[in-house]
mmCIF file of C-alpha atoms in Angstrom:
data_model
loop_
_atom_site.group_PDB
_atom_site.id
_atom_site.type_symbol
_atom_site.label_atom_id
_atom_site.label_comp_id
_atom_site.label_asym_id
_atom_site.label_seq_id
_atom_site.Cartn_x
_atom_site.Cartn_y
_atom_site.Cartn_z
ATOM 1 C CA MET A 8 95.102 100.736 76.068
ATOM 2 C CA THR A 9 97.621 103.179 74.636
ATOM 3 C CA ALA A 10 101.021 104.268 75.897
ATOM 4 C CA ASP A 11 100.090 107.909 75.230
ATOM 5 C CA ASP A 12 97.099 107.795 77.575
ATOM 6 C CA PRO A 13 98.205 108.958 81.050
ATOM 7 C CA ILE A 14 95.588 106.758 82.747
ATOM 8 C CA ASP A 15 96.832 103.682 80.873
ATOM 9 C CA ALA A 16 100.417 104.580 81.776
ATOM 10 C CA LEU A 17 99.441 104.935 85.440
ATOM 11 C CA ALA A 18 97.563 101.627 85.340
ATOM 12 C CA ALA A 19 100.785 99.943 84.246
ATOM 13 C CA ARG A 20 102.757 101.573 87.100
ATOM 14 C CA LEU A 21 100.220 100.605 89.775
ATOM 15 C CA GLY A 22 101.026 96.927 89.620
ATOM 16 C CA TYR A 23 97.338 96.113 89.765
ATOM 17 C CA GLU A 24 95.185 95.255 86.759
ATOM 18 C CA PHE A 25 91.670 96.648 87.046
ATOM 19 C CA SER A 26 88.859 94.400 85.905
ATOM 20 C CA ALA A 27 86.788 97.563 85.435
ATOM 21 C CA ARG A 28 88.909 100.484 84.177
ATOM 22 C CA SER A 29 86.027 102.779 85.157
ATOM 23 C CA ASN A 30 87.064 102.328 88.802
ATOM 24 C CA LEU A 31 90.491 103.796 88.087
ATOM 25 C CA THR A 32 89.066 106.548 85.891
ATOM 26 C CA ALA A 33 86.660 107.545 88.670
ATOM 27 C CA ALA A 34 89.549 107.689 91.161
ATOM 28 C CA LEU A 35 91.313 110.244 88.970
ATOM 29 C CA ALA A 36 88.379 112.621 88.424
ATOM 30 C CA HIS A 37 89.171 115.776 90.424
ATOM 31 C CA ARG A 38 86.217 117.976 91.332
ATOM 32 C CA SER A 39 87.556 120.812 89.144
ATOM 33 C CA TRP A 40 87.384 118.541 86.092
ATOM 34 C CA CYS A 41 83.912 117.316 87.034
ATOM 35 C CA ALA A 42 82.676 120.907 87.342
ATOM 36 C CA GLU A 43 83.740 121.560 83.752
ATOM 37 C CA ASN A 44 82.456 118.271 82.337
ATOM 38 C CA ASP A 45 79.031 116.762 82.632
ATOM 39 C CA GLY A 46 80.450 113.408 83.478
ATOM 40 C CA PRO A 47 80.997 111.211 86.472
ATOM 41 C CA PRO A 48 81.115 112.491 90.033
ATOM 42 C CA SER A 49 84.442 113.492 91.527
ATOM 43 C CA ASN A 50 86.811 111.111 93.235
ATOM 44 C CA GLU A 51 85.855 112.385 96.700
ATOM 45 C CA ARG A 52 83.714 109.371 97.648
ATOM 46 C CA LEU A 53 86.492 106.995 96.568
ATOM 47 C CA GLU A 54 88.937 109.122 98.563
ATOM 48 C CA PHE A 55 86.707 108.683 101.628
ATOM 49 C CA LEU A 56 86.611 104.911 101.131
ATOM 50 C CA GLY A 57 90.328 104.708 100.382
ATOM 51 C CA ASP A 58 91.175 106.630 103.543
ATOM 52 C CA SER A 59 89.345 104.044 105.649
ATOM 53 C CA VAL A 60 90.826 101.080 103.780
ATOM 54 C CA LEU A 61 94.315 102.593 104.093
ATOM 55 C CA GLY A 62 93.897 103.117 107.825
ATOM 56 C CA LEU A 63 92.694 99.575 108.399
ATOM 57 C CA VAL A 64 95.393 97.988 106.206
ATOM 58 C CA VAL A 65 98.161 99.856 108.023
ATOM 59 C CA THR A 66 96.615 99.257 111.456
ATOM 60 C CA ASP A 67 96.115 95.555 110.786
ATOM 61 C CA HIS A 68 99.647 95.183 109.455
ATOM 62 C CA ILE A 69 101.412 96.956 112.309
ATOM 63 C CA TYR A 70 99.259 95.241 114.943
ATOM 64 C CA LEU A 71 100.129 91.796 113.582
ATOM 65 C CA THR A 72 103.749 92.509 112.615
ATOM 66 C CA TYR A 73 104.976 94.516 115.608
ATOM 67 C CA SER A 74 103.521 92.531 118.495
ATOM 68 C CA THR A 75 105.856 94.054 121.092
ATOM 69 C CA LEU A 76 104.984 97.695 120.389
ATOM 70 C CA PRO A 77 102.604 99.238 122.927
ATOM 71 C CA GLU A 78 99.453 101.026 121.783
ATOM 72 C CA GLY A 79 101.009 104.489 121.898
ATOM 73 C CA GLU A 80 103.884 103.461 119.624
ATOM 74 C CA LEU A 81 101.512 101.681 117.244
ATOM 75 C CA ALA A 82 99.533 104.912 116.973
ATOM 76 C CA LYS A 83 102.713 106.877 116.208
ATOM 77 C CA VAL A 84 103.756 104.414 113.514
ATOM 78 C CA ARG A 85 100.312 104.591 111.908
ATOM 79 C CA ALA A 86 100.272 108.394 112.064
ATOM 80 C CA SER A 87 103.681 108.595 110.402
ATOM 81 C CA VAL A 88 102.358 106.625 107.432
ATOM 82 C CA VAL A 89 98.697 107.589 107.203
ATOM 83 C CA ASN A 90 99.147 111.315 106.595
ATOM 84 C CA ALA A 91 98.943 113.674 103.655
ATOM 85 C CA GLN A 92 102.701 114.121 103.295
ATOM 86 C CA ALA A 93 103.506 110.403 103.153
ATOM 87 C CA LEU A 94 100.659 109.754 100.726
ATOM 88 C CA ALA A 95 101.660 112.674 98.498
ATOM 89 C CA GLU A 96 105.208 111.297 98.333
ATOM 90 C CA ALA A 97 103.887 107.867 97.347
ATOM 91 C CA ALA A 98 101.716 109.507 94.682
ATOM 92 C CA VAL A 99 104.737 111.358 93.293
ATOM 93 C CA ARG A 100 106.671 108.070 93.061
ATOM 94 C CA LEU A 101 103.762 106.688 91.012
ATOM 95 C CA GLU A 102 103.618 109.856 88.889
ATOM 96 C CA LEU A 103 99.940 109.978 89.800
ATOM 97 C CA GLY A 104 99.628 113.703 89.085
ATOM 98 C CA ALA A 105 100.082 113.141 85.350
ATOM 99 C CA ALA A 106 96.916 111.025 85.244
ATOM 100 C CA VAL A 107 94.603 113.095 87.451
ATOM 101 C CA GLN A 108 91.886 114.760 85.427
ATOM 102 C CA LEU A 109 91.924 118.430 86.369
ATOM 103 C CA GLY A 110 89.861 121.385 85.281
ATOM 104 C CA LYS A 111 91.590 123.986 83.143
ATOM 105 C CA GLY A 112 92.010 126.473 85.991
ATOM 106 C CA GLU A 113 93.367 123.906 88.436
ATOM 107 C CA ALA A 114 95.765 122.545 85.827
ATOM 108 C CA ALA A 115 96.952 126.059 84.933
ATOM 109 C CA SER A 116 97.592 126.900 88.600
ATOM 110 C CA GLY A 117 99.917 123.921 89.080
ATOM 111 C CA GLY A 118 97.363 121.436 90.387
ATOM 112 C CA ARG A 119 99.402 118.473 89.159
ATOM 113 C CA GLU A 120 102.106 119.444 91.648
ATOM 114 C CA LYS A 121 99.862 120.067 94.699
ATOM 115 C CA PRO A 122 100.494 117.638 97.555
ATOM 116 C CA SER A 123 96.829 117.753 98.593
ATOM 117 C CA ILE A 124 95.693 116.641 95.137
ATOM 118 C CA HIS A 125 98.351 113.912 95.148
ATOM 119 C CA SER A 126 97.384 112.528 98.558
ATOM 120 C CA ASP A 127 93.644 112.711 97.828
ATOM 121 C CA ALA A 128 94.069 110.913 94.500
ATOM 122 C CA PHE A 129 96.263 108.262 96.137
ATOM 123 C CA GLU A 130 93.507 107.520 98.661
ATOM 124 C CA ALA A 131 90.952 107.431 95.838
ATOM 125 C CA VAL A 132 93.093 104.904 93.961
ATOM 126 C CA ILE A 133 93.188 102.730 97.083
ATOM 127 C CA GLY A 134 89.394 102.969 97.248
ATOM 128 C CA ALA A 135 89.124 102.040 93.565
ATOM 129 C CA ILE A 136 91.414 99.043 93.985
ATOM 130 C CA TYR A 137 89.372 97.916 96.992
ATOM 131 C CA LEU A 138 86.115 98.169 95.028
ATOM 132 C CA ASP A 139 87.611 96.437 92.011
ATOM 133 C CA GLY A 140 89.627 93.671 93.659
ATOM 134 C CA GLY A 141 88.632 93.509 97.299
ATOM 135 C CA TRP A 142 90.597 93.505 100.530
ATOM 136 C CA ASP A 143 93.530 91.382 99.371
ATOM 137 C CA ALA A 144 94.221 93.576 96.337
ATOM 138 C CA ALA A 145 94.018 96.775 98.364
ATOM 139 C CA GLN A 146 96.184 95.364 101.132
ATOM 140 C CA GLU A 147 98.843 94.190 98.679
ATOM 141 C CA PHE A 148 98.926 97.601 96.968
ATOM 142 C CA VAL A 149 99.142 99.593 100.218
ATOM 143 C CA LEU A 150 101.884 97.414 101.675
ATOM 144 C CA ARG A 151 103.864 97.455 98.428
ATOM 145 C CA MET A 152 103.656 101.244 98.258
ATOM 146 C CA LEU A 153 104.087 102.035 101.966
ATOM 147 C CA GLY A 154 105.709 98.947 103.501
ATOM 148 C CA ASP A 155 109.202 100.457 103.623
ATOM 149 C CA LEU A 156 107.834 103.568 105.309
ATOM 150 C CA ILE A 157 105.983 101.442 107.876
ATOM 151 C CA GLU A 158 109.147 99.469 108.614
ATOM 152 C CA GLU A 159 111.178 102.643 108.989
ATOM 153 C CA ALA A 160 108.588 104.205 111.282
ATOM 154 C CA ALA A 161 108.451 101.102 113.479
ATOM 155 C CA ALA A 162 112.236 100.946 113.766
ATOM 156 C CA GLY A 163 112.490 103.417 116.590
ATOM 157 C CA PRO A 164 110.568 105.367 119.194
ATOM 158 C CA GLY A 165 108.410 107.987 117.557
ATOM 159 C CA GLY A 166 108.770 106.542 114.073
ATOM 160 C CA GLN A 167 108.983 109.489 111.682
ATOM 161 C CA ASP A 168 108.540 111.949 114.554
ATOM 162 C CA TYR A 169 112.173 113.051 114.757
ATOM 163 C CA GLU A 170 111.509 115.380 117.691
ATOM 164 C CA THR A 171 110.271 112.443 119.765
ATOM 165 C CA ARG A 172 113.291 110.348 118.716
ATOM 166 C CA LEU A 173 115.660 113.142 119.753
ATOM 167 C CA GLN A 174 114.011 113.447 123.175
#
């Protein structure tokens, strides 16, 4: 582990210690990098898994925590948190873009700043944490990273949907 390695630096910021670093490395392998390197597959499968884990963690948490909210409001709270913009913002806070392995063309075109790459990698990291440490580890990570956003969204009608709040 070296301070100069962006993956090691990210691992320190995550607040989760991987038992198998290969899980984190796989989560950071963008398809553009994989196309240029005969290495592991891209992070897309981990992104798929992470998306499902994220949805269930948030749904479980809001269902148990906000027992007076009706189904429609629960759905709005979840939607305000489980979306590309919210995940990209969380990824930026983690400086995730610095650790994503990108192909030369994607890196040259500003890929490290693209919200879609940030949100996809964030979901892949959730998937990697789930595979590495199970439900409890993934749940702890998601709630630590998104708990404030969940609380804010549940605070009022429409959560982050400001148009609904105004109405």
